[in-house]
Short mmCIF file of C-alpha atoms in Angstrom, two decimals:
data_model
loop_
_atom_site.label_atom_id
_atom_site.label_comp_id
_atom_site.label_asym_id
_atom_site.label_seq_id
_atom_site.Cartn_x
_atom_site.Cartn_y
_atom_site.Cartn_z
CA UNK A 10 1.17 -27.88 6.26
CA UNK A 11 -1.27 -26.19 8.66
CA UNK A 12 0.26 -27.18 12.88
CA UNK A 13 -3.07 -27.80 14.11
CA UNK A 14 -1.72 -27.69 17.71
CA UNK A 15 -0.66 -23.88 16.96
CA UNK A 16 -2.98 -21.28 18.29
CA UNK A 17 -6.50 -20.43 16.45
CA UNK A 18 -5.85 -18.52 13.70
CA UNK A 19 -7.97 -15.22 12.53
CA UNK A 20 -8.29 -15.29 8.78
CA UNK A 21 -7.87 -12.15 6.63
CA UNK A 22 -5.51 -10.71 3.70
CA UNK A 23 -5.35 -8.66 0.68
CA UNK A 24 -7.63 -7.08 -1.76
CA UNK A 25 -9.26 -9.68 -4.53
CA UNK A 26 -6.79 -9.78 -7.61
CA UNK A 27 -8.35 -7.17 -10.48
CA UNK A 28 -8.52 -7.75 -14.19
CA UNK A 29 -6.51 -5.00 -15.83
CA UNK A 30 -9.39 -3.15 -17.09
CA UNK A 31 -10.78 -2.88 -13.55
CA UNK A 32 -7.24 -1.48 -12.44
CA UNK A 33 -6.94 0.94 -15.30
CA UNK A 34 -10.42 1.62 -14.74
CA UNK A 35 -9.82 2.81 -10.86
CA UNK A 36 -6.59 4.31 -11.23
CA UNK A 37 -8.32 6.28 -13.79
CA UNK A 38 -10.95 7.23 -11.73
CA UNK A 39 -8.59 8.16 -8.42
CA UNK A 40 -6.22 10.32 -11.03
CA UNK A 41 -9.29 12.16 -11.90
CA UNK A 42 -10.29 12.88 -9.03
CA UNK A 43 -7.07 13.89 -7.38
CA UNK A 44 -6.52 16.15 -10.03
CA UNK A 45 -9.89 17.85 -9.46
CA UNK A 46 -8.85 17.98 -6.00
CA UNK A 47 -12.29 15.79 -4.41
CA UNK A 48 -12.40 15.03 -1.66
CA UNK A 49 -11.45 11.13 -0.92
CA UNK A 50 -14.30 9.10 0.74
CA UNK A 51 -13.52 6.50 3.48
CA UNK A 52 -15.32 4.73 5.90
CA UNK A 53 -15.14 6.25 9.85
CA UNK A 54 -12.02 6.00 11.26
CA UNK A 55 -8.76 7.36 11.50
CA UNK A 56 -6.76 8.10 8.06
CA UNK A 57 -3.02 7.23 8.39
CA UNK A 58 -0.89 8.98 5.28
CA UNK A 59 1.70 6.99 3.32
CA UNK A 60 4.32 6.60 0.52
CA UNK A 61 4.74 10.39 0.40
CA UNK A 62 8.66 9.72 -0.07
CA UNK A 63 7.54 7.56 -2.92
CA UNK A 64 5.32 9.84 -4.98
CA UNK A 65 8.13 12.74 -4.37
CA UNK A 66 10.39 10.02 -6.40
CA UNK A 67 8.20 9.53 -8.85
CA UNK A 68 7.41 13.45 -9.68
CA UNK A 69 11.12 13.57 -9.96
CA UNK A 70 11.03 10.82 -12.78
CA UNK A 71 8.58 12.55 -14.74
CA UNK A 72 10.20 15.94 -14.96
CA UNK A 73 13.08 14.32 -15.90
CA UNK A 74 10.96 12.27 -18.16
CA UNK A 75 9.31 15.16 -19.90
CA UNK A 76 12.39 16.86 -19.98
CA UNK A 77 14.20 14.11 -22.02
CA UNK A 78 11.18 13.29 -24.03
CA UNK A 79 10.94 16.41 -25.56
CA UNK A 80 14.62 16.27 -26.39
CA UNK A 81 14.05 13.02 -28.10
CA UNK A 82 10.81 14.37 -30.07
CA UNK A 83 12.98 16.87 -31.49
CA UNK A 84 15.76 14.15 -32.84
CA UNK A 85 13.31 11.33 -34.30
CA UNK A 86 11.86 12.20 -37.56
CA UNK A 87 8.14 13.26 -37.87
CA UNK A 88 6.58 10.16 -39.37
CA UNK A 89 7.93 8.37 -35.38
CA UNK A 90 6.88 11.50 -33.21
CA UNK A 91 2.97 10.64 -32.48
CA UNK A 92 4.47 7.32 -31.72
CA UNK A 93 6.33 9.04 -29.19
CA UNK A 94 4.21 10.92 -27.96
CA UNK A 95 1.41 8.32 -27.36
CA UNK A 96 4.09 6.94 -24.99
CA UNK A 97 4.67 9.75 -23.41
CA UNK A 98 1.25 10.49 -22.67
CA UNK A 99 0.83 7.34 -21.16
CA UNK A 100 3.73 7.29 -19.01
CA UNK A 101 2.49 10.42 -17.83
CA UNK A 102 -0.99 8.34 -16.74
CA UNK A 103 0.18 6.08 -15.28
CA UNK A 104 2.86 7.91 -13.15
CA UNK A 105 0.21 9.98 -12.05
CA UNK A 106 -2.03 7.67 -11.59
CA UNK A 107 0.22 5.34 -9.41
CA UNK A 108 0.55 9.05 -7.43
CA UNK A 109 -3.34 9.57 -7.19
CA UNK A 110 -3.47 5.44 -6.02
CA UNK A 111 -1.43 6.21 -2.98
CA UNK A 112 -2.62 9.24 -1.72
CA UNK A 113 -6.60 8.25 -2.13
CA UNK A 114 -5.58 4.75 -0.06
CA UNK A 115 -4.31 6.09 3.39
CA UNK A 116 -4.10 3.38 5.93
CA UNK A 117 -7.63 3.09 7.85
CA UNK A 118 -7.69 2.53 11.68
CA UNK A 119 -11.57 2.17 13.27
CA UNK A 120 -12.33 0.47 16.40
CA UNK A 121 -13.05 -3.30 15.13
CA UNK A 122 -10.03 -3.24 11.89
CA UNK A 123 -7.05 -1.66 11.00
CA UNK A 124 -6.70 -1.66 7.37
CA UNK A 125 -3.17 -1.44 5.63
CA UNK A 126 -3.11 -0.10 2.04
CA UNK A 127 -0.69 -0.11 -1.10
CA UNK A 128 -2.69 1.92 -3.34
CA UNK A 129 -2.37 0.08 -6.96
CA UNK A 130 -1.10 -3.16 -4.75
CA UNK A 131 -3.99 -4.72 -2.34
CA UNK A 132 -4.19 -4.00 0.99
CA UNK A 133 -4.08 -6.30 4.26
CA UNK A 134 -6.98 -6.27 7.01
CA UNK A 135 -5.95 -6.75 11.03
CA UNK A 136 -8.66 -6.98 13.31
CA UNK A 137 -7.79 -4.54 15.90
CA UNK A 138 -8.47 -7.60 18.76
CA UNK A 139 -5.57 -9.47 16.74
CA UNK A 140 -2.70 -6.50 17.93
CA UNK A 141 -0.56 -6.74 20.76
CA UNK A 142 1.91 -4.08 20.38
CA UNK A 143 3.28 -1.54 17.44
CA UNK A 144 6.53 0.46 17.68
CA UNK A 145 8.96 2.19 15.19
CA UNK A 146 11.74 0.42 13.41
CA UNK A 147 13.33 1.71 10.29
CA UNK A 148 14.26 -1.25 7.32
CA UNK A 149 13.50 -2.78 4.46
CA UNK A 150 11.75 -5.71 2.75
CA UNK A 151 12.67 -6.75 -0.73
CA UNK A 152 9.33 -6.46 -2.83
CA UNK A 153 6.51 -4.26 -2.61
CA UNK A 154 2.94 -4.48 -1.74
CA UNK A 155 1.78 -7.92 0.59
CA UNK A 156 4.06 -10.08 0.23
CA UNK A 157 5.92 -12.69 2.60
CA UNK A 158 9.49 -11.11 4.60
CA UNK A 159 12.72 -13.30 3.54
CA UNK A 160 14.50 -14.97 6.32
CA UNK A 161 11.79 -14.20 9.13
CA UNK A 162 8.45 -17.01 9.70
CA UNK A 163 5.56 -15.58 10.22
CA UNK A 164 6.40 -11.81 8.96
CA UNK A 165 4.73 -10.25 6.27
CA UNK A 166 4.98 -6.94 4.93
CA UNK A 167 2.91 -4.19 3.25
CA UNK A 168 3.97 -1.54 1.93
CA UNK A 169 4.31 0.08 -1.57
CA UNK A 170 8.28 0.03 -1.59
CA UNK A 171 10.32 -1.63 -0.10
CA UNK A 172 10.87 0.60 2.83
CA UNK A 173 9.20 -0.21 5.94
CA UNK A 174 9.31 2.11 9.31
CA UNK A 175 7.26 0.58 11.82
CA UNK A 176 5.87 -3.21 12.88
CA UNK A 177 3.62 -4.00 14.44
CA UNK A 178 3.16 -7.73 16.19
CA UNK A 179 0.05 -9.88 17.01
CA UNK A 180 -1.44 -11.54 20.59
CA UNK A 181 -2.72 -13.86 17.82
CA UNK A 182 -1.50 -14.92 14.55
CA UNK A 183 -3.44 -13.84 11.81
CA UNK A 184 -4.00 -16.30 8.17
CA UNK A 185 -2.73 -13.84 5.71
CA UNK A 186 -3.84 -15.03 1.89
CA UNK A 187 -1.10 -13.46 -0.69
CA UNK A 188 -1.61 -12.85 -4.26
CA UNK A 189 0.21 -15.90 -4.79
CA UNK A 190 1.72 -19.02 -2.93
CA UNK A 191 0.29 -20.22 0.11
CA UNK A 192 -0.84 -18.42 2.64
CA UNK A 193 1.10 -17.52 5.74
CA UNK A 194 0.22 -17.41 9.35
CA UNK A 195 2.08 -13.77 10.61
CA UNK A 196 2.51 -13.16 13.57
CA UNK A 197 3.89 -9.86 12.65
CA UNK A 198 3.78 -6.98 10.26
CA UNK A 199 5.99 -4.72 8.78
CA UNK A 200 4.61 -1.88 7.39
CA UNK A 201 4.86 2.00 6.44
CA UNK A 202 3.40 5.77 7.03
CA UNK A 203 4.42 9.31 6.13
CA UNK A 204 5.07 9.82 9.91
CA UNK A 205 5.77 6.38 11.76
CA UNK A 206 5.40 7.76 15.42
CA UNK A 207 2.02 9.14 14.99
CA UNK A 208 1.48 5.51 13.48
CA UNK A 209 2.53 4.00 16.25
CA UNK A 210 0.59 6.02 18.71
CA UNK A 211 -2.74 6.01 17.13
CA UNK A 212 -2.35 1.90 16.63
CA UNK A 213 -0.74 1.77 20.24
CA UNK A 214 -3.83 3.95 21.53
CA UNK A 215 -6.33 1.17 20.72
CA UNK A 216 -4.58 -1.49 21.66
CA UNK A 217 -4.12 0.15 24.94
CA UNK A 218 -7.93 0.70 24.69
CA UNK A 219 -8.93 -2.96 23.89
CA UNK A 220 -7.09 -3.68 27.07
CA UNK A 221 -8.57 -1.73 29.53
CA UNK A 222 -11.28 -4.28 31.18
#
């Protein structure tokens, strides 16, 4: 139940659910064009990286996948091998896919929003009047993409794993809508970038600058 004696409440939260085809459809698209190497293009603003640690995983699964698929397509008889490799073709897509997600979906940080993104998993808006402070801390959150913290009201996180390296918390709280149960009125988020500090300081940087009178 909503505390209507609790402080006014800025509304935001993640991406619109997409149909499958839609998904396949843009992960697709963003694996083509990270494989053709174009370049990604995003509104003005600066681009925070993330999830690098996670796509190195990930390339380590599919060597090891190809390597132990190929074993296997020479131990199944013929009449089960385009079976096989149908899957393996699209375990390959959507491995890579996931990859090309991630890195085309850096975190976006402009003078009225900072936007937090999960690639294949949503993404949370913050209006940059809504921050009050950022710093580094290294944990975890059980889950992945936007989704509510265990054990802590009023924490969300957003991130692609469940790793998270730096929070930030709000002068107001923010009416975050999930992809599913009710919404939840953070007052702080956990999130994560390929280098937190630099995070920290470009997010710290405008708060200091919204500030200033």
């Amino acid at each position: 139940m909503h505390d209507h004696t609790a402080p006014e409440s800025v509304e935001t939260g993640s991406a619109a659910r997409r149909s499958w085809t839609r998904w396949t459809g843009a992960m697709l698209r963003d694996l083509g064009n990270w494989v053709a190497r174009r370049p990604v293009t995003l509104p003005e603003g600066q681009r925070i990286p993330h999830s690098s640690d996670v796509r190195m995983i990930v390339w380590a699964f599919v060597g090891t996948d190809l390597v132990t698929g190929f074993v296997i397509d020479a131990m199944i008889p013929p009449a089960g091998r385009a079976i096989h490799l149908l899957w393996m073709v699209f375990s390959l897509v959507v491995s890579l896919g996931f990859c090309a997600m991630t890195a085309r979906a850096p975190h976006l940080l402009d003078s009225r929003n900072l936007r937090l993104c999960t690639g294949a998993f949503g993404e949370l808006t913050i209006p940059v009047d809504a921050l009050a402070s950022v710093r580094v801390a290294h944990g975890s959150t059980q889950g992945h993409g936007l989704r509510r913290v265990p054990d802590e009201e009023g924490a969300v996180a957003c991130t692609v794993s469940a790793g998270t390296n730096f929070v930030i918390d709000l002068e107001e709280p923010v009416l975050v809508r999930l992809r599913k149960g009710e919404p939840v009125l953070a007052r702080r988020i956990y999130a994560a970038a390929d280098q937190p500090g630099e995070a920290a300081r470009l997010i710290g940087r405008s708060v200091a600058r919204r500030a200033k009178p």
